[in-house]
Amino acid sequence: MSTATATPAAPRSASTRPPAMNRLFLICVVLAICIWGGNWPVMKFGSQFIPPLWFAASRFLSAALLSFVIAIVLGKLRLPSRQEWPVVIGVGVLQMGLFTALVTGALHFVMPGRASLIAYATSIWVVPGAALVLKHKLSTRQSLATVCSYAGMAVIVLPALLHADLHSMIGYLMLGAASLSWAMNILQIKMTPGVKLDFDLLPWQTLVAAVPLCLLAALVDGAPSFLADPHAWGVIAYTGPLATALTFLIVLQMTQRLSPVTVSVCMLGVPVVGLALSSLIFGERLSGDLLLGMGLLCLGLLLPALPTVALRRLVAKA
């Protein structure tokens, strides 16, 4: 790849450009966002009859089985290298296993729309964490983005906490811990350059998430008796093979074809879809504080991605 970028020939440089976003790929991107957004009300529905630990365990166990089958069919199944194993374990434990277990448990206490916004607000941990752990100096835009993110979280959480009982507060604490868990994995990945997170590692990441969750669920909740409920199989089929394994394939293609800025903007659609579906299915009210907080969070995520020239134009117009 380095050879290709060093060659000045026009055809070679043109080949390094991301492929054009054709209509089929655009449909796949929209589909992935809708599936991930729809996963929140599905998890809320499933949490009524599936214990949180078994919910998370069954999701990643089914995703692991499917991703292993796909990897074998595509001829991409391989063991991770010694350098890749720490990242595989970090993604499996922090981003997949712990994050999903905490989020699934939190849905017993709070509504999915507000929960999705809090769980995806990892930037409130990543930006200051990068400054402390990675010794990155915050630019003016990053500092402003951090302020917007914290303000958005405050607008979303504080009014709810003022009228919340202990039951709801437990849910918000679990969501904050889930967001922190994902942020810790992001920092770990940034501290491990040279490891490419492609599909070759997905089967092992989902397996690393599934094994401890299955053991913990068996110890805490006993046998998976919920499997006798026919509704459970539909929920697991959606959250595991569909919303984890197959959707992850589309997201991997997004990261390869699109710029990081475009991917981050696209992912903002996930909590928006989750919030919209939650309001339709569960009657979650789109209150002013929720909409304002969502706007501040989106602004906090978009500010670091704005090109300097575009930002100067916005300031000049203001």
GROMACS .gro file of C-alpha atoms in nm:
model
  318
    1MET     CA    1   0.000   0.000   0.000
    2SER     CA    2   0.288   0.235   0.078
    3THR     CA    3   0.433   0.159  -0.265
    4ALA     CA    4   0.109   0.260  -0.430
    5THR     CA    5   0.097   0.595  -0.256
    6ALA     CA    6   0.461   0.667  -0.337
    7THR     CA    7   0.413   0.608  -0.712
    8PRO     CA    8   0.330   0.937  -0.884
    9ALA     CA    9   0.162   0.779  -1.185
   10ALA     CA   10  -0.192   0.904  -1.243
   11PRO     CA   11  -0.359   0.562  -1.284
   12ARG     CA   12  -0.201   0.435  -0.963
   13SER     CA   13  -0.306   0.742  -0.762
   14ALA     CA   14  -0.656   0.714  -0.898
   15SER     CA   15  -0.675   0.357  -0.778
   16THR     CA   16  -0.606   0.466  -0.423
   17ARG     CA   17  -0.921   0.674  -0.416
   18PRO     CA   18  -1.219   0.521  -0.235
   19PRO     CA   19  -1.458   0.349  -0.475
   20ALA     CA   20  -1.760   0.551  -0.577
   21MET     CA   21  -2.070   0.507  -0.362
   22ASN     CA   22  -2.305   0.330  -0.600
   23ARG     CA   23  -2.676   0.293  -0.539
   24LEU     CA   24  -2.651  -0.060  -0.400
   25PHE     CA   25  -2.382   0.035  -0.151
   26LEU     CA   26  -2.579   0.342  -0.042
   27ILE     CA   27  -2.881   0.119   0.021
   28CYS     CA   28  -2.660  -0.113   0.230
   29VAL     CA   29  -2.534   0.181   0.438
   30VAL     CA   30  -2.885   0.307   0.506
   31LEU     CA   31  -2.993  -0.049   0.585
   32ALA     CA   32  -2.710  -0.093   0.836
   33ILE     CA   33  -2.800   0.232   1.014
   34CYS     CA   34  -3.167   0.134   1.029
   35ILE     CA   35  -3.084  -0.216   1.158
   36TRP     CA   36  -2.858  -0.082   1.433
   37GLY     CA   37  -3.110   0.186   1.523
   38GLY     CA   38  -3.388  -0.073   1.528
   39ASN     CA   39  -3.177  -0.292   1.754
   40TRP     CA   40  -3.255  -0.066   2.050
   41PRO     CA   41  -3.633  -0.121   2.065
   42VAL     CA   42  -3.572  -0.490   1.984
   43MET     CA   43  -3.339  -0.515   2.286
   44LYS     CA   44  -3.598  -0.336   2.498
   45PHE     CA   45  -3.862  -0.586   2.386
   46GLY     CA   46  -3.632  -0.885   2.445
   47SER     CA   47  -3.528  -0.761   2.789
   48GLN     CA   48  -3.881  -0.835   2.909
   49PHE     CA   49  -3.826  -1.212   2.895
   50ILE     CA   50  -3.450  -1.267   2.843
   51PRO     CA   51  -3.209  -1.206   3.136
   52PRO     CA   52  -2.951  -0.934   3.052
   53LEU     CA   53  -2.646  -1.161   3.068
   54TRP     CA   54  -2.806  -1.435   2.859
   55PHE     CA   55  -2.928  -1.169   2.616
   56ALA     CA   56  -2.574  -1.041   2.556
   57ALA     CA   57  -2.431  -1.395   2.552
   58SER     CA   58  -2.681  -1.528   2.298
   59ARG     CA   59  -2.629  -1.225   2.076
   60PHE     CA   60  -2.254  -1.275   2.043
   61LEU     CA   61  -2.263  -1.654   2.043
   62SER     CA   62  -2.499  -1.652   1.743
   63ALA     CA   63  -2.291  -1.379   1.577
   64ALA     CA   64  -1.973  -1.579   1.636
   65LEU     CA   65  -2.120  -1.894   1.481
   66LEU     CA   66  -2.234  -1.704   1.172
   67SER     CA   67  -1.909  -1.509   1.131
   68PHE     CA   68  -1.703  -1.829   1.159
   69VAL     CA   69  -1.916  -1.988   0.886
   70ILE     CA   70  -1.882  -1.681   0.662
   71ALA     CA   71  -1.505  -1.666   0.723
   72ILE     CA   72  -1.467  -2.032   0.629
   73VAL     CA   73  -1.677  -1.990   0.313
   74LEU     CA   74  -1.478  -1.680   0.209
   75GLY     CA   75  -1.147  -1.846   0.297
   76LYS     CA   76  -1.063  -1.572   0.548
   77LEU     CA   77  -1.052  -1.776   0.869
   78ARG     CA   78  -0.713  -1.742   1.039
   79LEU     CA   79  -0.570  -1.715   1.387
   80PRO     CA   80  -0.488  -1.362   1.503
   81SER     CA   81  -0.120  -1.279   1.536
   82ARG     CA   82   0.049  -1.212   1.869
   83GLN     CA   83   0.019  -0.837   1.803
   84GLU     CA   84  -0.351  -0.866   1.719
   85TRP     CA   85  -0.463  -1.073   2.020
   86PRO     CA   86  -0.465  -0.782   2.273
   87VAL     CA   87  -0.685  -0.578   2.038
   88VAL     CA   88  -0.911  -0.879   1.970
   89ILE     CA   89  -0.954  -0.932   2.345
   90GLY     CA   90  -1.009  -0.558   2.403
   91VAL     CA   91  -1.277  -0.534   2.135
   92GLY     CA   92  -1.444  -0.857   2.246
   93VAL     CA   93  -1.446  -0.774   2.618
   94LEU     CA   94  -1.486  -0.395   2.630
   95GLN     CA   95  -1.667  -0.289   2.312
   96MET     CA   96  -1.878  -0.600   2.260
   97GLY     CA   97  -1.925  -0.801   2.579
   98LEU     CA   98  -1.919  -0.546   2.862
   99PHE     CA   99  -2.081  -0.268   2.659
  100THR     CA  100  -2.371  -0.489   2.545
  101ALA     CA  101  -2.424  -0.647   2.887
  102LEU     CA  102  -2.444  -0.305   3.055
  103VAL     CA  103  -2.671  -0.160   2.786
  104THR     CA  104  -2.903  -0.461   2.792
  105GLY     CA  105  -2.923  -0.440   3.169
  106ALA     CA  106  -2.990  -0.065   3.157
  107LEU     CA  107  -3.291  -0.118   2.932
  108HIS     CA  108  -3.467  -0.272   3.232
  109PHE     CA  109  -3.455   0.073   3.393
  110VAL     CA  110  -3.478   0.336   3.115
  111MET     CA  111  -3.637   0.382   2.772
  112PRO     CA  112  -3.431   0.286   2.465
  113GLY     CA  113  -3.437   0.623   2.288
  114ARG     CA  114  -3.264   0.820   2.563
  115ALA     CA  115  -3.045   0.518   2.636
  116SER     CA  116  -2.910   0.502   2.279
  117LEU     CA  117  -2.802   0.866   2.291
  118ILE     CA  118  -2.612   0.820   2.617
  119ALA     CA  119  -2.451   0.492   2.514
  120TYR     CA  120  -2.318   0.636   2.185
  121ALA     CA  121  -2.174   0.949   2.350
  122THR     CA  122  -1.825   0.797   2.380
  123SER     CA  123  -1.659   1.124   2.277
  124ILE     CA  124  -1.708   1.265   2.628
  125TRP     CA  125  -1.459   1.002   2.747
  126VAL     CA  126  -1.237   0.967   2.439
  127VAL     CA  127  -1.137   1.332   2.399
  128PRO     CA  128  -1.018   1.395   2.757
  129GLY     CA  129  -0.883   1.039   2.773
  130ALA     CA  130  -0.669   1.102   2.466
  131ALA     CA  131  -0.533   1.414   2.634
  132LEU     CA  132  -0.449   1.231   2.958
  133VAL     CA  133  -0.343   0.888   2.834
  134LEU     CA  134  -0.210   0.959   2.487
  135LYS     CA  135  -0.083   1.308   2.579
  136HIS     CA  136  -0.273   1.464   2.290
  137LYS     CA  137  -0.319   1.839   2.315
  138LEU     CA  138  -0.675   1.950   2.251
  139SER     CA  139  -0.727   2.195   1.970
  140THR     CA  140  -0.982   2.474   1.995
  141ARG     CA  141  -1.235   2.268   1.799
  142GLN     CA  142  -1.177   1.960   2.014
  143SER     CA  143  -1.221   2.164   2.331
  144LEU     CA  144  -1.541   2.315   2.194
  145ALA     CA  145  -1.663   1.970   2.088
  146THR     CA  146  -1.598   1.837   2.438
  147VAL     CA  147  -1.798   2.123   2.590
  148CYS     CA  148  -2.088   2.054   2.351
  149SER     CA  149  -2.079   1.681   2.431
  150TYR     CA  150  -2.082   1.737   2.805
  151ALA     CA  151  -2.357   1.997   2.769
  152GLY     CA  152  -2.562   1.753   2.561
  153MET     CA  153  -2.522   1.481   2.820
  154ALA     CA  154  -2.620   1.725   3.095
  155VAL     CA  155  -2.931   1.836   2.906
  156ILE     CA  156  -3.035   1.474   2.846
  157VAL     CA  157  -2.955   1.327   3.187
  158LEU     CA  158  -2.996   1.603   3.447
  159PRO     CA  159  -3.368   1.678   3.389
  160ALA     CA  160  -3.441   1.307   3.397
  161LEU     CA  161  -3.235   1.260   3.714
  162LEU     CA  162  -3.418   1.543   3.890
  163HIS     CA  163  -3.744   1.347   3.849
  164ALA     CA  164  -3.596   0.999   3.859
  165ASP     CA  165  -3.610   0.740   4.132
  166LEU     CA  166  -3.333   0.500   4.225
  167HIS     CA  167  -3.460   0.258   3.959
  168SER     CA  168  -3.387   0.502   3.674
  169MET     CA  169  -3.059   0.624   3.821
  170ILE     CA  170  -2.921   0.269   3.812
  171GLY     CA  171  -2.999   0.257   3.440
  172TYR     CA  172  -2.820   0.585   3.370
  173LEU     CA  173  -2.514   0.474   3.566
  174MET     CA  174  -2.502   0.150   3.366
  175LEU     CA  175  -2.524   0.344   3.039
  176GLY     CA  176  -2.243   0.577   3.149
  177ALA     CA  177  -2.029   0.275   3.235
  178ALA     CA  178  -2.109   0.118   2.895
  179SER     CA  179  -2.005   0.435   2.715
  180LEU     CA  180  -1.682   0.442   2.920
  181SER     CA  181  -1.612   0.078   2.834
  182TRP     CA  182  -1.636   0.148   2.462
  183ALA     CA  183  -1.420   0.461   2.502
  184MET     CA  184  -1.149   0.259   2.680
  185ASN     CA  185  -1.137   0.022   2.385
  186ILE     CA  186  -1.107   0.313   2.142
  187LEU     CA  187  -0.808   0.443   2.338
  188GLN     CA  188  -0.657   0.094   2.343
  189ILE     CA  189  -0.687   0.070   1.965
  190LYS     CA  190  -0.525   0.413   1.924
  191MET     CA  191  -0.238   0.294   2.143
  192THR     CA  192  -0.188  -0.013   1.921
  193PRO     CA  193  -0.092   0.110   1.573
  194GLY     CA  194  -0.041  -0.139   1.293
  195VAL     CA  195  -0.339  -0.363   1.376
  196LYS     CA  196  -0.607  -0.355   1.107
  197LEU     CA  197  -0.958  -0.432   1.229
  198ASP     CA  198  -1.089  -0.619   0.925
  199PHE     CA  199  -1.333  -0.910   0.894
  200ASP     CA  200  -1.054  -1.164   0.959
  201LEU     CA  201  -1.070  -1.073   1.329
  202LEU     CA  202  -1.451  -1.055   1.367
  203PRO     CA  203  -1.508  -1.428   1.445
  204TRP     CA  204  -1.252  -1.419   1.725
  205GLN     CA  205  -1.379  -1.088   1.865
  206THR     CA  206  -1.736  -1.217   1.888
  207LEU     CA  207  -1.612  -1.546   2.035
  208VAL     CA  208  -1.409  -1.360   2.301
  209ALA     CA  209  -1.727  -1.169   2.391
  210ALA     CA  210  -1.949  -1.479   2.390
  211VAL     CA  211  -1.746  -1.724   2.603
  212PRO     CA  212  -1.720  -1.524   2.930
  213LEU     CA  213  -2.076  -1.397   2.890
  214CYS     CA  214  -2.209  -1.753   2.854
  215LEU     CA  215  -2.016  -1.870   3.162
  216LEU     CA  216  -2.125  -1.568   3.368
  217ALA     CA  217  -2.487  -1.601   3.254
  218ALA     CA  218  -2.493  -1.970   3.347
  219LEU     CA  219  -2.353  -1.893   3.693
  220VAL     CA  220  -2.584  -1.599   3.764
  221ASP     CA  221  -2.907  -1.690   3.583
  222GLY     CA  222  -2.877  -2.066   3.546
  223ALA     CA  223  -2.987  -2.258   3.238
  224PRO     CA  224  -3.118  -2.058   2.938
  225SER     CA  225  -3.482  -2.147   2.997
  226PHE     CA  226  -3.590  -1.846   2.789
  227LEU     CA  227  -3.515  -2.049   2.475
  228ALA     CA  228  -3.849  -2.224   2.528
  229ASP     CA  229  -4.017  -1.894   2.438
  230PRO     CA  230  -4.056  -1.870   2.057
  231HIS     CA  231  -4.025  -1.490   2.076
  232ALA     CA  232  -3.669  -1.530   2.206
  233TRP     CA  233  -3.548  -1.690   1.885
  234GLY     CA  234  -3.671  -1.398   1.676
  235VAL     CA  235  -3.503  -1.146   1.907
  236ILE     CA  236  -3.173  -1.340   1.905
  237ALA     CA  237  -3.184  -1.375   1.527
  238TYR     CA  238  -3.217  -0.998   1.494
  239THR     CA  239  -2.962  -0.887   1.755
  240GLY     CA  240  -2.700  -1.154   1.677
  241PRO     CA  241  -2.665  -1.262   1.313
  242LEU     CA  242  -2.840  -0.953   1.169
  243ALA     CA  243  -2.749  -0.658   1.396
  244THR     CA  244  -2.402  -0.785   1.486
  245ALA     CA  245  -2.245  -1.016   1.226
  246LEU     CA  246  -2.400  -0.915   0.893
  247THR     CA  247  -2.432  -0.545   0.976
  248PHE     CA  248  -2.070  -0.537   1.086
  249LEU     CA  249  -1.973  -0.652   0.735
  250ILE     CA  250  -2.142  -0.344   0.591
  251VAL     CA  251  -1.976  -0.114   0.844
  252LEU     CA  252  -1.636  -0.262   0.755
  253GLN     CA  253  -1.705  -0.179   0.391
  254MET     CA  254  -1.802   0.175   0.498
  255THR     CA  255  -1.468   0.223   0.672
  256GLN     CA  256  -1.285   0.098   0.363
  257ARG     CA  257  -1.481   0.298   0.103
  258LEU     CA  258  -1.569   0.618   0.287
  259SER     CA  259  -1.368   0.875   0.478
  260PRO     CA  260  -1.369   0.862   0.861
  261VAL     CA  261  -1.564   1.189   0.864
  262THR     CA  262  -1.840   1.040   0.647
  263VAL     CA  263  -1.853   0.723   0.857
  264SER     CA  264  -1.884   0.919   1.183
  265VAL     CA  265  -2.163   1.133   1.036
  266CYS     CA  266  -2.343   0.822   0.911
  267MET     CA  267  -2.323   0.659   1.254
  268LEU     CA  268  -2.504   0.957   1.405
  269GLY     CA  269  -2.812   0.816   1.235
  270VAL     CA  270  -2.812   0.512   1.467
  271PRO     CA  271  -2.938   0.683   1.786
  272VAL     CA  272  -3.166   0.904   1.575
  273VAL     CA  273  -3.335   0.595   1.428
  274GLY     CA  274  -3.342   0.433   1.772
  275LEU     CA  275  -3.505   0.739   1.923
  276ALA     CA  276  -3.763   0.768   1.645
  277LEU     CA  277  -3.859   0.400   1.667
  278SER     CA  278  -3.871   0.415   2.046
  279SER     CA  279  -4.116   0.705   2.029
  280LEU     CA  280  -4.336   0.513   1.784
  281ILE     CA  281  -4.325   0.171   1.952
  282PHE     CA  282  -4.299   0.252   2.322
  283GLY     CA  283  -4.446   0.603   2.320
  284GLU     CA  284  -4.123   0.764   2.439
  285ARG     CA  285  -4.191   1.138   2.429
  286LEU     CA  286  -3.959   1.354   2.217
  287SER     CA  287  -3.929   1.624   2.479
  288GLY     CA  288  -3.745   1.951   2.429
  289ASP     CA  289  -3.454   1.851   2.650
  290LEU     CA  290  -3.410   1.526   2.457
  291LEU     CA  291  -3.402   1.702   2.120
  292LEU     CA  292  -3.173   1.977   2.246
  293GLY     CA  293  -2.936   1.726   2.403
  294MET     CA  294  -2.929   1.522   2.083
  295GLY     CA  295  -2.845   1.835   1.885
  296LEU     CA  296  -2.558   1.924   2.120
  297LEU     CA  297  -2.418   1.571   2.106
  298CYS     CA  298  -2.430   1.573   1.726
  299LEU     CA  299  -2.259   1.913   1.722
  300GLY     CA  300  -1.991   1.782   1.956
  301LEU     CA  301  -1.927   1.487   1.725
  302LEU     CA  302  -1.927   1.696   1.407
  303LEU     CA  303  -1.707   1.987   1.517
  304PRO     CA  304  -1.375   1.795   1.511
  305ALA     CA  305  -1.465   1.660   1.167
  306LEU     CA  306  -1.527   1.999   1.007
  307PRO     CA  307  -1.242   2.112   0.782
  308THR     CA  308  -1.066   2.425   0.901
  309VAL     CA  309  -1.170   2.620   0.593
  310ALA     CA  310  -1.535   2.525   0.637
  311LEU     CA  311  -1.522   2.616   1.005
  312ARG     CA  312  -1.375   2.958   0.926
  313ARG     CA  313  -1.652   3.019   0.674
  314LEU     CA  314  -1.915   2.927   0.934
  315VAL     CA  315  -1.758   3.166   1.185
  316ALA     CA  316  -1.736   3.440   0.923
  317LYS     CA  317  -2.104   3.398   0.832
  318ALA     CA  318  -2.202   3.409   1.197
   0.00000   0.00000   0.00000
